[in-house]
Each structure stands twice: as C-alpha cells, then as structure tokens.
Amino acid sequence: MAVIQREISISFPELLKVEKKEQKHILPDLEDVKGKVVMRLAPSPSGPLHLGHTRMAILNDEYVKRYGGSLILRIEDTNPSNIDPEAYRMIPEDLEMLGVKVHNIVIQSSRLEIYYNEARKLISGSHMYVCRCDKEVEKKYKLEMKACPHRDQTAEENLDLFQKMINGELASGAASVMLKTSLNHPNPSLRDWIAFRIPPAEHPLVGRKYSLFPTMNFSVAVDDHLLGLTHVIRGMDQLNNTYRQKFIFDYNNWKTPFYFHYGMISYPGALLKTSLMKRGIKKGDFSGWDDVRLLTVRALLKRGYRNETFRKYWIDSGLRDVDATFSWEIFNSINKGFIDSGAKRIFFVKDPVKITIKDAPDIASSIPFHPSDPKMGSRNYLVKKGSDIYVTTEDWNSIPSGENVRLKDLCNVTKTGNSAKYSIDQEPMKRGKIIHWAPEDSSEFSVEKPDGTIDKGVIEPEGTKVAGEVQMERYGYVNSFPKKGMGYYTHR
RNA sequence: GCUCCGAUAGUGUAGUCCGGCCAAGCAUACCGGCCUUUCAAGCCGGCGACUCGGGUCCAAAUCCCGGUCGGAGCACCA
C-alpha cells in the first residue's frame, strides 16, 4: 500500500491532497435567532479589561458580526464603592484594540430614574417591599424561610418609604428594597433578594444627586428588557443571577432573552482580580495598568500579542458549558502563527562576552531578515580584521576549548581557551553548533519579561532600526522599541 | 451544608441534543525524519483519550440510574 501511495504521489500528487481536511473551529449557531440580534457586554468599571474579560467580549462580538445587529457596551456602575473613573475611558479603548465593534454605550448610573420607575411599578403590584430590618436579622429570616415584618406592608406604605429613600431621608443601611420571590425556594439565594440599597460611598459620576442604587440583578433585568436584548451569553457564575432576574421578567410579563451560560475558565497562577492589580499599582509593585507582568488587555498587546490571537483562541475554545483551563501553550502558538511571517530576525546577544577572532581577514556578512522571505531583505556587516564581536556568555561557556563553532552567517571559529581562532575550514557545518553574534558597534538593549526580570545585552546595529514585533534569533519573539533601547518579551 | 453545572489524549477542543458512518477528528505539546548557516517557521511520520460501576438496546462517547472527581453560586459585588 505504501508503495502504491508513493507511486500515486509521484504521478498524481493532487490525488493525495484531498485526504487532508483542515478542520477549523466554528462557534455553534445561536438558538432562537429571528433576524438580527442584540447582545451586550456588561463590565463593571473597576479598571481596564483583562484576559478574563476578552472571552465575553469576543464571543459576543463574533455573534453580532455573524447575524448582524448590535452590540451594546453597558457599563454597570451601580456600586459606587467599586468604581475607577478611568475605567469609563479605558474599557472602550480596550475593546477597540481587541477589534470588538461596539454600537452603543449605556452607562447605568445615568439611568437611575428609569430603574426607580420600574421599581414603583413593581412596588405597586406588591412584588417589592421596603425592608428596614438589620442586614443580619434579614438573613436569618430567609434562612428560616420566614417573612420579615415589612413584607406585608401595603403598597402605599412601600411607595412612601421608597420615595424617602430616593429623597435621601434614610441613611445607608437603614432600609433596602426587596423583590418578593418565594420564601421557601430551595435555593436560599433566590429567596426575596435585594433590589435597591443605599451604598455608603458617593458615586463618582452622579455624586450627591442620587443615593439610592439598584443592585445588578435589578438593573440588569430592567436593562436587558428595555434595551431589547435577544441573546445573553455569559459565564456559569451568573446562573443564579439569571434565575433571580427571571422573576422580574415574569412579574412584568416580559419575554426573556435567550440565555447561554458558558463554563468557567481557570487561569492557573494568574492575577486577574482588578482590585488586587489596582492595589499593586498603588503600592508601586506595578508601573501601571500596562505593566507587562499584568494580564490586562493593554499589557498583553504591549507585549506583542495580536488581537487576532485572542479571537482565534476563544473561537477555538468554543462555547461550551464545561469548565476549562486557559492554555498559554496554545495561546502562544496561535500568536506565533500570526507574527512569525512578519517578524524580522535580529541578533540580540544576552549577557554578552566580547571575543576576538584571531587570524581572521575582513569578513563580509549578509544575513536575511527572514529565512523564508527574501523580500524582507538582509542586513550586511563588514567585520574588520582584528575587531571584536559579542556572543552570549551562555553560548561561549557551553563550548569546550578546541571545539569548532559556527558564527551564523559569518564564519567558523575554533575556541581556544578564552579566544576564538578563525577556522581553516570555512565550509558550512552540517552538524556543529551554530550561534548568533553581534558586531562590535552594537547597542545596548534590554528585554522586559513578564516575570518581572530584565534581560540585558546588545542588539546588532540594524536591529535598532526595526520597531515592533521581531524574532530575536535563538531567544524569542520581542515587541521592540529600539528608540527606547528596549523591548517586551512576547513568548518563545 | 444547600442550589446548580460538568467529566473525550499532557493541554485545548470536535463528536453527545436526533445511539450505528467514532476500533473517536483537529490543534498544541512531545518523539522521529525532511528542509534549514536560529533551539523559528514549514513539510512528513509517530505517540496519546471517551471518569468509574450498573442498566436499556442488535448496537452507547452519545440514553437512564448510582458512585467518584471537578467547578460555580450561596443573599445589599458585578
């Protein structure tokens, strides 16, 4: 059989081609699509977007692009204690850099009157009541499946108290608005949940004008309806919230959007808590939101990840309800696929050691910028007789004295003690070690790595003219900023 | 503890709804080879998986029950 195949491939190579079908991952169709879709991204403005957010952003964007319709960025800022005013600016920036097309931006703190009105309707319909119990007492009632004394207040009493809350006549914690569900619901977190409360902190956008804020479950339900959401895809962690929000849809006879909850992704060892990143920045552990040790979108892009990489990674991962682990291995490999063909090859000599090549003539060296793309040209050097070159300490120390080694695209040398001797034999070495080098007039260069360390060394002169994503040969891919004499390590 | 999800190779996934074409596809990693003056890319080949136990059925990764393991949530965060 093998013989026959070989014969076929010689005479009819195209016959064998058919067998291999490249399988590309495609997101499953959304259920219940009638015409265009309306979907949303709903981050809270506690900081810029990070790796964990990119999934929801890209998945929603993909579906809106597939079916047509609109993608709403809804900034969920109903908890004044957890807001970074800068986030209102950073989040749209991040989305744009990711290639996510947002059609409409909605800020919840500008819609408080809308929530109040919807609340009045539900209070009038006896679906909500103002509770003045202490937090702990209230909790106890629920665990015991009992009604608190305020649950039976009349709608008029509740409306009156609600207005007092709006007017700022009640202090934080003095009262809250509860949505009636079912006191004996088996899932305790679905029993009468909080719809409004008076937070202790002042809201950075609306300031003193408002002191009563809905909880996310209330504002999300109202907005999902009012904004005409057709499909909501979000993490499994939101499942209980979906059940909670369902009560509001039911009381109002609203049609619910189509929900899908995807499995949770775990990011082993990753710092993805915005609050912790923020604390680190404040303390000075990180230089800012784009510190390369952080996994924010801006830091990752600065390191040299392409926005296409995020997209392909999340599409490949699919939309499933299973939990999964984020794989840097795959993520980096995808990114390499995007950057390699355009990345010029550059010699970066880390921890350089200067050596003289004894007995060498003037040597002209021409090195292609890309081994498989001659159109990218080459860099040319003349290493004059008697001048020095740099190689990495690691390479140099790994070569035993007396050993021949190839300086890539320059010449063969023999290590003799602490110096190198121009080899008699300059034929291409098939088996030997090939190392990279940099000429004497190279510049200092350093590479910042995501683990916080910095590799210092020298970069070949032509390397100082190439900005952006390059491949430092035998080192790794680097997003280079030669004017600053440094770059950020992307990955191997 | 309670409520709710889930379980395919080292990793990420396809297939599971509507049982047979799945002695399980793809990617990545790894191993071997080709190419190559990079330990890159590319090409070829290889390794490697249906959580366990029972049931239904001519037939189960796919349906049912149970165990185990893992995950999410648990009430004024979103």
Coordinates of C-alpha atoms in Angstrom, one line a residue, chain A:
Chain A
M1 CA 0.0 0.0 0.0
A2 CA 2.7 2.4 0.9
V3 CA 4.5 1.7 -2.3
I4 CA 1.4 2.3 -4.3
Q5 CA 0.8 5.6 -2.5
R6 CA 4.3 6.7 -3.3
E7 CA 3.7 5.9 -6.9
I8 CA 0.5 7.8 -6.9
S9 CA 2.1 10.8 -5.2
I10 CA 4.8 10.9 -7.8
S11 CA 2.5 10.7 -10.8
F12 CA -0.6 12.4 -9.4
P13 CA 0.3 14.4 -6.4
E14 CA -3.0 16.2 -6.4
L15 CA -4.9 12.9 -5.8
L16 CA -3.4 12.6 -2.3
K17 CA -4.1 16.2 -1.4
V18 CA -7.8 15.6 -0.9
E19 CA -7.4 13.4 2.1
K20 CA -6.3 16.2 4.5
K21 CA -9.2 18.4 5.5
E22 CA -8.2 21.2 7.7
Q23 CA -10.8 21.4 10.5
K24 CA -11.4 24.8 11.7
H25 CA -13.4 25.5 14.8
I26 CA -16.6 27.3 14.4
L27 CA -18.8 28.7 17.1
P28 CA -22.2 26.9 17.2
D29 CA -25.2 28.7 16.0
L30 CA -27.2 30.6 18.5
E31 CA -30.7 29.3 19.2
D32 CA -33.8 31.2 18.5
V33 CA -32.4 33.8 16.2
K34 CA -35.1 35.8 14.3
G35 CA -33.3 38.3 12.1
K36 CA -30.8 40.5 13.9
V37 CA -29.5 40.0 17.4
V38 CA -28.9 42.4 20.2
M39 CA -26.2 41.4 22.6
R40 CA -24.2 43.1 25.3
L41 CA -21.0 43.4 27.2
A42 CA -21.6 44.3 30.8
P43 CA -18.4 45.0 32.6
S44 CA -18.2 47.0 35.8
P45 CA -15.9 50.0 35.6
S46 CA -13.4 48.9 38.2
G47 CA -10.5 49.1 35.9
P48 CA -9.4 48.2 32.3
L49 CA -10.3 44.9 30.7
H50 CA -8.1 41.9 31.4
L51 CA -7.6 38.5 29.8
G52 CA -10.6 37.1 31.6
H53 CA -12.9 39.7 30.0
T54 CA -11.7 39.1 26.5
R55 CA -13.7 35.9 26.1
M56 CA -17.1 37.5 26.7
A57 CA -16.1 40.5 24.6
I58 CA -15.0 38.4 21.6
L59 CA -17.8 35.8 21.7
N60 CA -20.5 38.4 21.8
D61 CA -18.8 40.4 19.0
E62 CA -18.5 37.3 16.9
Y63 CA -22.2 36.5 17.1
V64 CA -23.2 40.1 16.4
K65 CA -21.0 40.0 13.4
R66 CA -22.4 36.7 12.2
Y67 CA -26.1 37.6 12.5
G68 CA -26.0 41.3 12.2
G69 CA -27.5 43.5 14.8
S70 CA -25.9 45.5 17.6
L71 CA -23.5 45.1 20.5
I72 CA -24.2 47.2 23.5
L73 CA -21.5 48.1 25.9
R74 CA -23.3 48.5 29.2
I75 CA -21.1 49.8 31.9
E76 CA -22.5 48.5 35.2
D77 CA -21.7 51.1 37.7
T78 CA -24.4 50.8 40.3
N79 CA -22.0 50.0 43.1
P80 CA -20.3 53.3 43.8
S81 CA -17.7 51.7 46.0
N82 CA -16.2 49.8 43.2
I83 CA -15.6 52.3 40.5
D84 CA -12.4 53.6 38.9
P85 CA -13.4 56.7 36.9
E86 CA -10.6 56.0 34.5
A87 CA -12.4 52.8 33.5
Y88 CA -15.1 54.6 31.6
R89 CA -12.4 55.6 29.2
M90 CA -10.2 52.5 29.3
I91 CA -12.9 49.9 28.6
P92 CA -13.9 51.3 25.2
E93 CA -10.2 51.7 24.4
D94 CA -9.5 48.1 25.2
L95 CA -12.5 46.9 23.2
E96 CA -11.4 48.8 20.2
M97 CA -7.8 47.5 20.4
L98 CA -9.3 44.0 20.6
G99 CA -11.2 44.6 17.4
V100 CA -14.6 44.4 19.1
K101 CA -17.2 46.6 17.5
V102 CA -19.4 48.3 20.0
H103 CA -22.5 50.0 18.5
N104 CA -23.9 51.7 21.6
I105 CA -22.6 52.6 25.0
V106 CA -25.0 52.7 28.0
I107 CA -24.0 53.8 31.4
Q108 CA -26.3 52.5 34.2
S109 CA -25.7 55.4 36.6
S110 CA -27.4 57.7 34.0
R111 CA -30.5 55.6 34.1
L112 CA -31.4 55.7 37.7
E113 CA -34.7 57.4 37.1
I114 CA -35.7 54.5 34.8
Y115 CA -34.9 52.0 37.5
Y116 CA -36.9 54.0 40.0
N117 CA -39.9 54.0 37.7
E118 CA -39.7 50.3 37.1
A119 CA -39.4 49.8 40.8
R120 CA -42.5 51.9 41.5
K121 CA -44.5 49.6 39.2
L122 CA -43.3 46.5 41.0
I123 CA -44.0 48.0 44.4
S124 CA -47.5 49.0 43.3
G125 CA -48.0 45.4 42.1
S126 CA -46.8 44.2 45.6
H127 CA -43.8 42.5 44.1
M128 CA -41.4 44.6 46.1
Y129 CA -41.3 46.0 49.6
V130 CA -39.0 48.2 51.6
C131 CA -37.4 46.3 54.3
R132 CA -36.0 48.0 57.4
C133 CA -34.5 45.0 59.1
D134 CA -30.9 44.8 60.1
K135 CA -28.9 43.0 57.5
E136 CA -28.1 40.1 59.8
V137 CA -31.7 39.8 61.0
E138 CA -32.9 39.8 57.5
K139 CA -30.5 37.0 56.6
K140 CA -31.8 34.9 59.5
Y141 CA -35.4 35.3 58.4
K142 CA -34.5 34.0 55.0
L143 CA -32.6 31.0 56.2
E144 CA -35.6 30.1 58.3
M145 CA -37.9 30.7 55.3
K146 CA -39.9 33.3 57.3
A147 CA -41.3 36.6 56.3
C148 CA -39.8 39.7 57.9
P149 CA -42.3 42.1 59.5
H150 CA -42.1 44.5 56.5
R151 CA -43.0 42.0 53.9
D152 CA -46.7 42.6 54.4
Q153 CA -46.6 46.4 54.3
T154 CA -49.2 47.9 51.9
A155 CA -48.1 49.2 48.5
E156 CA -48.8 52.7 49.7
E157 CA -46.5 52.3 52.7
N158 CA -43.8 50.9 50.5
L159 CA -44.1 53.6 47.9
D160 CA -43.9 56.2 50.6
L161 CA -40.7 54.7 52.1
F162 CA -39.2 54.2 48.6
Q163 CA -39.7 57.9 47.9
K164 CA -38.0 58.7 51.2
M165 CA -35.1 56.5 50.2
I166 CA -34.8 58.4 46.9
N167 CA -35.0 61.7 48.7
G168 CA -32.1 60.8 50.8
E169 CA -34.1 60.8 54.0
L170 CA -32.8 57.4 55.0
A171 CA -29.2 56.6 55.8
S172 CA -27.1 53.8 54.2
G173 CA -28.1 50.5 55.7
A174 CA -31.3 51.9 57.2
A175 CA -33.5 50.4 54.5
S176 CA -33.4 48.3 51.4
V177 CA -35.8 47.3 48.7
M178 CA -36.6 43.6 48.4
L179 CA -38.0 41.7 45.5
K180 CA -40.6 39.2 46.6
T181 CA -39.9 35.8 45.2
S182 CA -40.7 32.7 47.2
L183 CA -39.7 32.3 50.8
N184 CA -39.5 28.6 50.6
H185 CA -37.4 28.4 47.5
P186 CA -35.0 25.5 47.9
N187 CA -32.1 27.7 46.8
P188 CA -31.7 30.2 49.7
S189 CA -30.1 32.8 47.4
L190 CA -33.2 33.0 45.4
R191 CA -35.4 33.9 48.3
D192 CA -36.5 37.6 48.4
W193 CA -33.5 39.3 47.0
I194 CA -32.2 42.8 47.4
A195 CA -33.2 45.1 44.5
F196 CA -32.1 48.5 45.8
R197 CA -29.8 49.7 48.6
I198 CA -28.2 52.9 49.8
P199 CA -24.5 52.5 49.4
P200 CA -22.2 54.2 51.8
A201 CA -20.0 55.7 49.1
E202 CA -20.7 58.6 46.9
H203 CA -20.9 57.8 43.2
P204 CA -18.1 59.4 41.2
L205 CA -20.4 60.3 38.3
V206 CA -23.7 61.3 39.8
G207 CA -22.3 62.5 43.1
R208 CA -24.7 63.6 45.7
K209 CA -27.7 63.8 43.4
Y210 CA -28.6 60.1 43.9
S211 CA -28.0 58.0 46.9
L212 CA -30.3 55.0 46.1
F213 CA -28.9 52.4 43.7
P214 CA -30.3 49.2 42.3
T215 CA -28.3 46.0 42.7
M216 CA -27.0 44.5 39.5
N217 CA -29.8 41.9 39.4
F218 CA -32.4 44.6 39.2
S219 CA -30.7 47.0 36.8
V220 CA -29.6 44.1 34.6
A221 CA -33.1 42.6 34.3
V222 CA -34.6 46.0 33.5
D223 CA -32.0 47.0 31.0
D224 CA -31.9 43.6 29.3
H225 CA -35.6 44.1 28.6
L226 CA -35.6 47.8 27.8
L227 CA -32.5 47.6 25.6
G228 CA -34.1 44.8 23.6
L229 CA -31.5 42.1 24.3
T230 CA -32.2 39.0 22.3
H231 CA -29.3 36.8 23.4
V232 CA -27.2 36.9 26.6
I233 CA -24.2 34.7 26.8
R234 CA -22.2 34.8 30.0
G235 CA -20.4 32.7 32.5
M236 CA -21.9 29.9 34.6
D237 CA -21.2 32.1 37.6
Q238 CA -24.1 34.1 36.5
L239 CA -26.6 31.2 36.6
N240 CA -28.2 32.1 39.9
N241 CA -28.4 35.7 38.8
T242 CA -30.3 34.6 35.7
Y243 CA -32.8 32.8 37.9
R244 CA -33.1 35.9 40.1
Q245 CA -33.6 38.2 37.1
K246 CA -36.2 35.9 35.7
F247 CA -38.6 36.9 38.5
I248 CA -38.6 40.5 37.2
F249 CA -39.3 39.3 33.6
D250 CA -42.2 37.2 34.9
Y251 CA -43.8 39.9 37.0
N252 CA -43.8 42.2 34.1
N253 CA -44.7 39.6 31.5
W254 CA -41.6 40.4 29.6
K255 CA -40.2 38.0 27.2
T256 CA -36.8 36.8 28.4
P257 CA -33.8 36.8 26.1
F258 CA -32.1 33.6 25.1
Y259 CA -29.5 32.8 27.8
F260 CA -26.4 30.7 27.4
H261 CA -24.0 30.2 30.3
Y262 CA -20.6 29.0 29.3
G263 CA -18.2 27.2 31.6
M264 CA -15.7 28.9 33.7
I265 CA -12.1 29.3 32.6
S266 CA -9.4 29.0 35.2
Y267 CA -6.2 30.8 34.7
P268 CA -3.7 29.0 36.9
G269 CA -1.5 31.3 38.8
A270 CA -2.8 34.4 37.1
L271 CA -3.6 37.6 38.9
L272 CA -7.0 38.5 37.4
K273 CA -8.6 40.4 40.2
T274 CA -8.9 44.1 39.2
S275 CA -8.9 45.2 42.8
L276 CA -5.7 43.4 43.5
M277 CA -4.0 44.8 40.4
K278 CA -5.1 48.2 41.4
R279 CA -3.7 47.8 44.9
G280 CA -0.4 46.6 43.4
I281 CA -0.2 49.6 41.2
K282 CA -0.9 51.9 44.1
K283 CA 1.7 50.3 46.2
G284 CA 4.2 50.7 43.4
D285 CA 4.6 47.0 42.7
F286 CA 3.5 47.6 39.1
S287 CA 4.2 50.5 36.9
G288 CA 0.6 50.9 35.8
W289 CA -2.2 49.0 34.1
D290 CA 0.0 48.2 31.2
D291 CA 2.8 46.7 33.3
V292 CA 3.9 43.6 31.4
R293 CA 3.6 41.5 34.5
L294 CA -0.2 42.1 34.4
L295 CA -2.7 40.3 32.3
T296 CA -4.6 43.4 31.2
V297 CA -5.5 43.7 27.6
R298 CA -3.2 46.7 27.3
A299 CA -0.3 44.9 28.8
L300 CA -0.8 41.8 26.7
L301 CA -1.0 43.9 23.5
K302 CA 2.1 45.8 24.5
R303 CA 4.0 42.5 24.9
G304 CA 3.2 41.7 21.3
Y305 CA 0.0 39.6 21.4
R306 CA -2.2 40.3 18.4
N307 CA -5.9 40.9 18.8
E308 CA -6.5 38.1 16.3
T309 CA -4.9 35.8 18.8
F310 CA -7.5 36.5 21.4
R311 CA -10.2 36.0 18.8
K312 CA -8.9 32.7 17.4
Y313 CA -8.2 31.4 20.9
W314 CA -11.7 32.0 22.1
I315 CA -13.4 30.7 19.0
D316 CA -11.3 27.6 19.1
S317 CA -12.2 27.1 22.7
G318 CA -15.8 27.1 21.7
L319 CA -19.0 27.9 23.5
R320 CA -19.5 25.1 26.0
D321 CA -20.8 24.7 29.4
V322 CA -17.8 22.8 30.6
D323 CA -15.1 24.4 32.7
A324 CA -11.7 24.7 31.2
T325 CA -8.2 25.8 31.9
F326 CA -6.6 28.6 29.9
S327 CA -3.6 27.3 27.9
W328 CA -0.7 29.6 27.4
E329 CA 0.9 26.9 25.2
I330 CA -2.0 27.1 22.7
F331 CA -2.4 30.9 23.1
N332 CA 1.3 31.5 22.3
S333 CA 1.3 29.1 19.5
I334 CA -1.6 30.9 17.9
N335 CA 0.1 34.2 18.3
K336 CA 3.3 32.8 16.8
G337 CA 1.3 31.8 13.8
F338 CA 0.2 35.4 13.3
I339 CA 3.5 37.1 14.0
D340 CA 6.2 34.8 12.6
S341 CA 5.9 35.6 8.9
G342 CA 6.2 39.3 9.5
A343 CA 8.9 39.2 12.3
K344 CA 12.3 40.3 11.1
R345 CA 15.1 38.2 12.5
I346 CA 17.5 40.2 14.7
F347 CA 20.5 39.2 16.8
F348 CA 20.2 40.1 20.4
V349 CA 23.1 38.9 22.5
K350 CA 22.1 38.5 26.1
D351 CA 24.8 38.8 28.7
P352 CA 27.4 39.5 26.1
V353 CA 31.0 38.4 26.2
K354 CA 33.4 40.1 23.9
I355 CA 35.7 37.9 21.9
T356 CA 38.4 38.5 19.2
I357 CA 38.6 36.3 16.2
K358 CA 42.3 35.6 15.8
D359 CA 43.9 35.3 12.4
A360 CA 40.7 36.4 10.6
P361 CA 40.6 38.5 7.4
D362 CA 38.0 41.2 6.9
I363 CA 34.7 39.3 6.7
A364 CA 31.6 40.5 5.0
S365 CA 28.4 39.1 6.4
S366 CA 24.9 39.2 4.8
I367 CA 22.1 37.9 6.9
P368 CA 18.5 37.6 5.7
F369 CA 15.9 39.4 7.8
H370 CA 13.7 36.4 7.3
P371 CA 14.9 32.9 6.3
S372 CA 11.8 32.1 4.2
D373 CA 11.0 35.6 2.8
P374 CA 13.9 37.0 0.7
K375 CA 11.7 40.1 0.0
M376 CA 12.4 41.3 3.5
G377 CA 16.0 41.9 2.6
S378 CA 19.0 41.4 4.7
R379 CA 21.4 43.2 7.0
N380 CA 25.0 43.5 6.0
Y381 CA 28.1 43.9 8.1
L382 CA 31.8 44.1 7.5
V383 CA 33.7 42.6 10.4
K384 CA 37.1 44.0 10.0
K385 CA 40.3 42.1 10.7
G386 CA 41.1 42.4 14.4
S387 CA 37.8 43.7 15.5
D388 CA 35.8 42.1 18.3
I389 CA 32.3 40.6 18.3
Y390 CA 29.8 39.7 21.0
V391 CA 28.4 36.3 21.8
T392 CA 26.3 35.3 24.7
T393 CA 28.1 34.2 27.9
E394 CA 25.9 31.1 27.9
D395 CA 26.9 30.0 24.4
W396 CA 30.5 30.7 25.0
N397 CA 30.8 28.8 28.2
S398 CA 29.0 25.9 26.7
I399 CA 31.7 25.4 24.1
P400 CA 34.6 23.2 25.1
S401 CA 38.0 24.5 24.3
G402 CA 39.2 23.1 20.9
E403 CA 35.6 22.9 19.6
N404 CA 34.6 24.3 16.3
V405 CA 31.5 26.5 16.2
R406 CA 29.7 28.4 13.5
L407 CA 29.0 32.1 14.0
K408 CA 25.8 32.3 12.0
D409 CA 26.3 33.8 8.6
L410 CA 29.8 35.0 9.5
C411 CA 32.4 32.3 9.8
N412 CA 33.6 29.2 11.6
V413 CA 35.8 29.5 14.6
T414 CA 37.6 27.2 16.9
K415 CA 37.5 28.1 20.6
T416 CA 40.9 28.0 22.1
G417 CA 40.9 28.9 25.7
N418 CA 39.4 32.3 26.1
S419 CA 39.7 33.3 22.5
A420 CA 38.4 32.3 19.1
K421 CA 40.5 31.3 16.1
Y422 CA 39.4 31.7 12.6
S423 CA 39.0 28.1 11.3
I424 CA 41.0 26.8 8.4
D425 CA 37.8 25.1 7.2
Q426 CA 35.1 27.5 6.3
E427 CA 32.8 25.0 4.7
P428 CA 29.2 25.0 6.0
M429 CA 29.0 22.9 9.1
K430 CA 26.3 20.3 8.9
R431 CA 26.4 19.0 12.4
G432 CA 28.1 21.6 14.6
K433 CA 26.7 24.2 16.9
I434 CA 25.6 27.5 15.3
I435 CA 25.4 30.5 17.5
H436 CA 24.4 34.1 16.9
W437 CA 26.6 37.1 17.5
A438 CA 26.7 40.9 17.2
P439 CA 29.3 43.2 15.8
E440 CA 31.5 45.5 17.9
D441 CA 29.4 48.6 17.2
S442 CA 26.2 47.1 18.6
S443 CA 24.0 48.9 21.0
E444 CA 22.9 48.2 24.5
F445 CA 19.4 46.6 24.6
S446 CA 17.2 45.2 27.3
V447 CA 14.2 43.0 27.3
E448 CA 11.5 43.2 29.9
K449 CA 10.0 39.8 30.6
P450 CA 6.5 39.0 32.0
D451 CA 8.0 37.5 35.1
G452 CA 9.4 40.9 36.0
T453 CA 13.0 40.1 35.2
I454 CA 15.0 42.1 32.6
D455 CA 17.5 40.5 30.2
K456 CA 20.3 42.9 29.4
G457 CA 22.6 42.6 26.3
V458 CA 23.4 44.1 23.0
I459 CA 21.5 44.3 19.8
E460 CA 23.1 44.4 16.3
P461 CA 23.1 47.8 14.7
E462 CA 20.4 47.0 12.1
G463 CA 18.2 45.9 14.9
T464 CA 18.0 49.4 16.2
K465 CA 16.1 50.3 13.1
V466 CA 13.4 47.8 13.4
A467 CA 10.5 48.6 15.7
G468 CA 7.6 46.3 16.5
E469 CA 7.4 42.5 16.6
V470 CA 10.8 40.9 15.8
Q471 CA 12.3 37.5 16.4
M472 CA 15.5 37.7 18.4
E473 CA 17.1 34.6 16.9
R474 CA 17.5 31.7 19.3
Y475 CA 16.0 33.9 22.0
G476 CA 12.3 34.5 21.4
Y477 CA 9.8 37.0 20.0
V478 CA 10.1 40.5 21.2
N479 CA 8.0 43.6 20.7
S480 CA 10.9 46.0 20.2
F481 CA 11.1 49.7 20.9
P482 CA 14.6 50.4 19.7
K483 CA 14.4 54.1 20.3
K484 CA 14.0 53.3 24.0
G485 CA 16.7 50.7 23.7
M486 CA 14.4 48.0 25.0
G487 CA 11.6 45.6 24.1
Y488 CA 9.0 43.5 25.7
Y489 CA 9.3 39.7 25.6
T490 CA 6.3 38.2 23.8
H491 CA 7.0 34.5 24.0
R492 CA 9.4 31.9 22.8

